[in-house]
Structures are given as structure tokens and as C-alpha cells.
Short mmCIF file of C-alpha atoms in Angstrom, two decimals:
data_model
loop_
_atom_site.label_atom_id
_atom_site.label_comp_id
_atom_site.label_asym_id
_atom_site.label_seq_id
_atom_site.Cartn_x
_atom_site.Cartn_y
_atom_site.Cartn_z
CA UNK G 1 15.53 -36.33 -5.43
CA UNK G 2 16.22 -37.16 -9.02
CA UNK G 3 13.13 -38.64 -10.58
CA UNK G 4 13.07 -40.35 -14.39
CA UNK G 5 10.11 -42.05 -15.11
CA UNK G 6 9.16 -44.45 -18.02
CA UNK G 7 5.58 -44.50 -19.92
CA UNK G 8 5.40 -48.30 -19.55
CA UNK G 9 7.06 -51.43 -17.69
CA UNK G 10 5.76 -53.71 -20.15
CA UNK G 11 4.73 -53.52 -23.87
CA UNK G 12 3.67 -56.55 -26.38
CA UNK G 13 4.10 -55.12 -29.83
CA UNK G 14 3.82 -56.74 -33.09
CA UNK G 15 6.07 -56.73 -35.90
CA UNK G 16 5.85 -54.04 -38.28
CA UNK G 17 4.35 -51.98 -35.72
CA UNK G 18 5.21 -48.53 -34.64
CA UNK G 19 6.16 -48.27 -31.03
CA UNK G 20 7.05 -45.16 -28.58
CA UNK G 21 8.54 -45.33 -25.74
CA UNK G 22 8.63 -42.29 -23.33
CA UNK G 23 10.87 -41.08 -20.78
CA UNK G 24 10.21 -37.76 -18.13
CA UNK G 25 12.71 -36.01 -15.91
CA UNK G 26 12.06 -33.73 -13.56
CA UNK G 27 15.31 -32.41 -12.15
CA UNK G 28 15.90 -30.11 -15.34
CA UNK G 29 18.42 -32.16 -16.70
CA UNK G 30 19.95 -30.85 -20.17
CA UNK G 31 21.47 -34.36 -21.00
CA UNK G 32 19.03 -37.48 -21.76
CA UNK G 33 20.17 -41.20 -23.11
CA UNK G 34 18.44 -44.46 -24.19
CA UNK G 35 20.08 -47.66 -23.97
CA UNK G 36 19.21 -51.02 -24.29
CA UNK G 37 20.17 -53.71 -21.25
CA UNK G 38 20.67 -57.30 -22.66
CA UNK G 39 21.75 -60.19 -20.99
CA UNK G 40 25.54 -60.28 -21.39
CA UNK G 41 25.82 -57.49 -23.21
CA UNK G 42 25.35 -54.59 -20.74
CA UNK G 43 24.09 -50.94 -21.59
CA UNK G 44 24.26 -50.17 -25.13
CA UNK G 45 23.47 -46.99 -26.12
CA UNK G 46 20.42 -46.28 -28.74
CA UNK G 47 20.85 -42.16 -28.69
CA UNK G 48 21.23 -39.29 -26.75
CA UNK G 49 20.05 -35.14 -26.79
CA UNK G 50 22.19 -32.98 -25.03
CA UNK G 51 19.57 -30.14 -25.60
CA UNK G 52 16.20 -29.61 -26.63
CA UNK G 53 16.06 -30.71 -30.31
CA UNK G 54 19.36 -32.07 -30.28
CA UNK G 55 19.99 -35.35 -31.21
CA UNK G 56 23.45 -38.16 -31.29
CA UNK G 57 23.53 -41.46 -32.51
CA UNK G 58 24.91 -43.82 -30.07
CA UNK G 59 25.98 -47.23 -30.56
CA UNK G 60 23.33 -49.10 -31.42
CA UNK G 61 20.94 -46.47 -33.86
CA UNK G 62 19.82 -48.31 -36.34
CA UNK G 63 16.17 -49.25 -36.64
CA UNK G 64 15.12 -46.44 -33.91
CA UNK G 65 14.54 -42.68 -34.25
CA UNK G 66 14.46 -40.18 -31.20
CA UNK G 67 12.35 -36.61 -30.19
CA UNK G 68 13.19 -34.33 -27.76
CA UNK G 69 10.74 -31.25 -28.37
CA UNK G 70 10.49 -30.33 -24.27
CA UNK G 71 13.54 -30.60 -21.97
CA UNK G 72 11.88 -32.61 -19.85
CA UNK G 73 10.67 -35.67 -21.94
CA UNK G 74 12.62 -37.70 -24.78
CA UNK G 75 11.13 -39.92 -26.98
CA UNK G 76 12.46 -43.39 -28.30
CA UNK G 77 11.07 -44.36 -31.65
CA UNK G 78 10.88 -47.51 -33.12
CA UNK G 79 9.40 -46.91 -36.71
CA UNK G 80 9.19 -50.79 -37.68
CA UNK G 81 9.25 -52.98 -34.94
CA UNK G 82 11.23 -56.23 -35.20
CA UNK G 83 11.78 -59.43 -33.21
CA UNK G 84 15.31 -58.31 -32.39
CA UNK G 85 14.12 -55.46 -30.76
CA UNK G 86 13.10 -57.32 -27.94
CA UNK G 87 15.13 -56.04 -25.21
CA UNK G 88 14.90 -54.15 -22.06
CA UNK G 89 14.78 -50.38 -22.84
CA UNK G 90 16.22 -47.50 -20.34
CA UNK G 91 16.23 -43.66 -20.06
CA UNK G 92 18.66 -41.82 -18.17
CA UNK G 93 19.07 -38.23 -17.46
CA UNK G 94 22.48 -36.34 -16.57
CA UNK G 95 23.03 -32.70 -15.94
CA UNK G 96 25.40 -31.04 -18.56
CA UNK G 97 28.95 -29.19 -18.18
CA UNK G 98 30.93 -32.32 -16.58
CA UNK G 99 30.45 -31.22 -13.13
CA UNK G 100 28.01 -33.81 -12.36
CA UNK G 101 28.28 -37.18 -14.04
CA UNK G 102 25.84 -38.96 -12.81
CA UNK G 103 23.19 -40.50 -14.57
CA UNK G 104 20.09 -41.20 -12.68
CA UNK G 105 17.65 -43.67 -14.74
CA UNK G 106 14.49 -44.87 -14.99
CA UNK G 107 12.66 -47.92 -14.35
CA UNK G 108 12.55 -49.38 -17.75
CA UNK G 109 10.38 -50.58 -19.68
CA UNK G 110 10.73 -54.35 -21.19
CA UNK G 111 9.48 -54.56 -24.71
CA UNK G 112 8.40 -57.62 -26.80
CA UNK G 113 7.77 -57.66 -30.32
CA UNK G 114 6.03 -60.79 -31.85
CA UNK Q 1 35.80 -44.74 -29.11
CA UNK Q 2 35.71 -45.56 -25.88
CA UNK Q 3 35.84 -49.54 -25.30
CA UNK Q 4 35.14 -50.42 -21.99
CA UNK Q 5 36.12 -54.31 -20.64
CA UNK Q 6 34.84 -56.11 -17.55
CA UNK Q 7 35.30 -59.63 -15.74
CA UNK Q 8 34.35 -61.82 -14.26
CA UNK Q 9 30.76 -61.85 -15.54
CA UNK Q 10 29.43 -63.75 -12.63
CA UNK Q 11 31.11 -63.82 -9.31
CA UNK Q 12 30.48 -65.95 -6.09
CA UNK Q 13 31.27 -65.02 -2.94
CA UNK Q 14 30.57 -66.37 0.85
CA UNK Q 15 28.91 -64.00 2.83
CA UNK Q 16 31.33 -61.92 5.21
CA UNK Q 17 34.33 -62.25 2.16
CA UNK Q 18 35.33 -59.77 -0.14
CA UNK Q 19 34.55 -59.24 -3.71
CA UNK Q 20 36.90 -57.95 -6.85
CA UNK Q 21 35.64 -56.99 -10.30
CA UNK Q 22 37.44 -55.33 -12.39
CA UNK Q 23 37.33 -52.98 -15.97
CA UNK Q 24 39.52 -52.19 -18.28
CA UNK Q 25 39.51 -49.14 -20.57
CA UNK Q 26 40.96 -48.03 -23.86
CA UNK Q 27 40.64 -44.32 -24.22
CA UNK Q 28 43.50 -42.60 -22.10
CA UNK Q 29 41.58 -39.24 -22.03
CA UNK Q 30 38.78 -40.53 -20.03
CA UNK Q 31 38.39 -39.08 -16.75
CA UNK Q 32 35.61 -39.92 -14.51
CA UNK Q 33 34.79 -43.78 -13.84
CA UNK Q 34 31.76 -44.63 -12.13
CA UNK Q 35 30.39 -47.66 -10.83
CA UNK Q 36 26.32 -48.67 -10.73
CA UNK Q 37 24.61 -51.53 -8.74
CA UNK Q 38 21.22 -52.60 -10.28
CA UNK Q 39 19.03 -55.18 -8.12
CA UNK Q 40 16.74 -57.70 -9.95
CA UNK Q 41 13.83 -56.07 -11.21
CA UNK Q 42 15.08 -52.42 -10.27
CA UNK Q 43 17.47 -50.02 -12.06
CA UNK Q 44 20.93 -49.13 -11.90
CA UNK Q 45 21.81 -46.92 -9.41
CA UNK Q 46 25.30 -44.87 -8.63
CA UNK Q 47 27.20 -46.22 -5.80
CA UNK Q 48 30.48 -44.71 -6.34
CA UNK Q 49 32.40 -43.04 -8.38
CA UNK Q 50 36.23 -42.00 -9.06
CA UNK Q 51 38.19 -39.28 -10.85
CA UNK Q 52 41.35 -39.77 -12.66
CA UNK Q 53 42.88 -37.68 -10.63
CA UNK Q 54 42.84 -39.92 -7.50
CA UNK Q 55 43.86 -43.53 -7.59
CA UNK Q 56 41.56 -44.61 -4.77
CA UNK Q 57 37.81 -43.97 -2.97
CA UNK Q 58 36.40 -45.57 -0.05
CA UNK Q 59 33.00 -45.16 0.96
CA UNK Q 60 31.97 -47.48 3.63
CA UNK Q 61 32.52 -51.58 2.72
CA UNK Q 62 33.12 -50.36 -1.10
CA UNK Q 63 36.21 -48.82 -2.48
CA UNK Q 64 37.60 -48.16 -5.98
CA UNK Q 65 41.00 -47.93 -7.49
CA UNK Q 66 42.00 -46.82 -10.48
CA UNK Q 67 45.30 -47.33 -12.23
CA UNK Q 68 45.96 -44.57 -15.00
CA UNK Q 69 48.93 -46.20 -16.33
CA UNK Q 70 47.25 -49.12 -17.03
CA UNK Q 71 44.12 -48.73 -18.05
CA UNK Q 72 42.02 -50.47 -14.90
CA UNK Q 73 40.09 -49.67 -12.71
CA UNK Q 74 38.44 -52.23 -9.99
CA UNK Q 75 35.37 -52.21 -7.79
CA UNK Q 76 36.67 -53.57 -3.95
CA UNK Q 77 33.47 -55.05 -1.73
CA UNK Q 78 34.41 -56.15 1.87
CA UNK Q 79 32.49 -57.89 4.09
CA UNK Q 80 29.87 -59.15 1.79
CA UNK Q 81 26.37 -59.33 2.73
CA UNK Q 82 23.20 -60.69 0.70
CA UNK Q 83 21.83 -57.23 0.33
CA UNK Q 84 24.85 -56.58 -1.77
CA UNK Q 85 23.87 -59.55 -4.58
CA UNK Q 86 22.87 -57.50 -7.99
CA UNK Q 87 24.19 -57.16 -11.13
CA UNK Q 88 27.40 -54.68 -11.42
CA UNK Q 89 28.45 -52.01 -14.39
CA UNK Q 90 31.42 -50.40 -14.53
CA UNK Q 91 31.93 -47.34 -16.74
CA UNK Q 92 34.02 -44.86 -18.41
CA UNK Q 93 33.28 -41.52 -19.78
CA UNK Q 94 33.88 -40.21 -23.59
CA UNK Q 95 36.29 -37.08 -23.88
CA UNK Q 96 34.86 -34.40 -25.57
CA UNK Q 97 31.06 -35.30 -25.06
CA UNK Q 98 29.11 -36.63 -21.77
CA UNK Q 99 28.38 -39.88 -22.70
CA UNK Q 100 29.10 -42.92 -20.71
CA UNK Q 101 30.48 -46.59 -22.19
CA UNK Q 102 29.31 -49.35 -20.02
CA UNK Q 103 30.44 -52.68 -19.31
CA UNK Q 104 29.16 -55.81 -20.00
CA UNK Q 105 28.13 -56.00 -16.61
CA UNK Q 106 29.23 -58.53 -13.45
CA UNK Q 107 26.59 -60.71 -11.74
CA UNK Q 108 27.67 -60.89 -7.87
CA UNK Q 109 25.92 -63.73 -5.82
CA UNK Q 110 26.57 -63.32 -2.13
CA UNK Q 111 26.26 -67.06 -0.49
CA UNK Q 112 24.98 -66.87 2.87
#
């Protein structure tokens, strides 16, 4: 059974601050994503590593930075932290070579920034 | 890239009736459309799936079609009950990488 787990459900941040959020599969999953959930505006997606050290911008990149230096974890970075980061934040883990779609995803974690 | 469209974006039904929501896509090389459910406070989880080289899936009270021609697909639930009240995404795949485009997402409210 697929497991993707999140560092926190909840974080209070303040402006300006530098937050990480981290994300850990276990099912040896090459592919790893980051999106954002807000209301009425679905999944949005921050980044995503198809490999260890390999990054791609997604939709929505700006104001966010991301690490993968194990296959297992990725990293979501947010250098500055503003109000409009607010959001919902999920990870999401997919085997590579097309074969097997599916992305399996964590819990999330729901970030404020004051 | 891909642009993925989806209505309604909330959706009433009486228990035991059927539900429709449907997505439509703009990239004619995407292949694989899947469908998640994600309960309140929990996260989205695959419930079905279909390829583009079928134009229909059952599994159960769910089904999917998918029309190639047009651009559509649509998620098909019969005999509602409350468990099946959550928040619905549609998706499509990107050619040429493994990255999913979601949709904006369909609130279902089963009314028992």
C-alpha cells in the first residue's frame, strides 16, 4: 500500500519567513509533485522531480523553490513567505514510464502566513 | 498546454439518483483521464480511470466515458448514496511528460 506522508497538517508562518514543507514516499516512486488545492480553483501545480535532483516548474512556480536530494523525500520551499501563500499544500508521488498513472497523495498540510 | 475544463462546480442530487459531471480537454494527444474523489478533511484518492483507447469503464455504481472526437470526458454515478458526497477532480495527462492537469473540481452533495 502506497504511503505519502506530509511533515505537518498545520503550519502558522509569518510573513517574510522561510517555510519547508516536506513530503516522504515509500513505494520507490521516481515521479513526485506539489500542488496547491484552493477553493474553486482545483490542483495547481507548484513543481515536480521526475528523478533525484531533477526539477520542473509547474504552473504556479513563482515565489517557491523545490529539493529532491533522496528519492524518497521532496522538499517544497517557500523562501519569503507571503499572505497569498495561504493555501492548502499537497505532495503526490507517481511511478515513472506511463505504465502506471496514478498518483497517490498525501494528507496535506494547510499553511497560513500572517 | 494542457487546459483541462469542468462543470458543474457544485452538484445536488437525491439520494438513490444519478449524478453527471463532466470535463472538457484541449490537448488531443492526451491519453489517460483519471478521475479522484477527495472527502472533507481527507485527500484525493483514484477511483477510476480511462484510456483513450476505450470510450467507456464501469466499475461498480461509477462509470466513465470518454469522447475523443470531442474533447469530453464525463464521470457517471448511479444510485447515489451519502457516502458518495466529496469533492470531484477530473484530469488529463500532458504528452510527452507525466504530469497531470486537474480540474477545477465538482462539489457533489448527496440529499438523503
Amino acid at each position: 500500500d502506497v504511503k505519502v506522508t506530509q511533515s505537518s497538517r498545520y503550519l502558522v508562518k509569518r510573513t517574510g519567513e522561510k517555510v519547508f514543507l516536506e513530503c516522504v514516499q515509500d513505494m520507490d516512486h521516481e515521479n513526485m509533485f506539489w500542488y496547491r488545492q484552493d477553493p474553486g480553483l482545483g490542483l495547481r501545480l507548484i513543481y515536480f522531480s521526475y528523478d533525484v535532483k531533477m526539477k520542473e516548474k509547474g504552473d504556479i512556480p513563482e515565489g517557491y523553490s523545490v529539493s529532491r536530494e533522496k528519492k524518497e523525500r521532496f522538499s517544497l520551499i517557500l523562501e519569503s513567505a507571503s499572505t497569498n501563500q495561504t493555501s492548502m499544500y499537497l505532495c503526490a508521488s507517481s511511478l515513472a514510464g506511463g505504465l502506471e498513472e496514478t498518483q497517490y497523495f498525501g494528507p496535506g498540510t494547510r499553511l497560513l502566513v500572517l | 498546454g494542457e487546459n483541462v475544463e469542468q462543470h458543474p462546480s457544485t452538484l445536488s442530487v437525491q439520494e438513490g439518483d444519478s449524478a453527471v459531471i463532466k470535463c472538457t480537454y484541449s490537448d488531443s494527444a492526451s491519453n489517460y483521464f483519471p478521475w479522484y474523489k477527495q472527502e472533507l478533511g481527507k485527500r484525493p484518492q483514484l477511483i477510476i480511470d480511462i484510456r483513450s483507447n476505450v470510450g467507456e469503464k464501469k466499475d461498480q455504481r461509477i462509470a466513465v466515458t470518454l469522447n475523443k472526437t470531442a474533447k469530453h470526458f464525463s464521470l457517471h454515478i448511479t444510485e447515489t448514496q451519502p457516502e458518495d458526497s466529496a469533492v470531484y477532480f477530473c484530469a488529463a495527462n500532458n504528452f510527452g511528460n507525466e504530469k497531470l492537469t486537474f480540474g477545477t473540481g465538482t462539489r457533489l452533495t448527496i440529499i438523503p
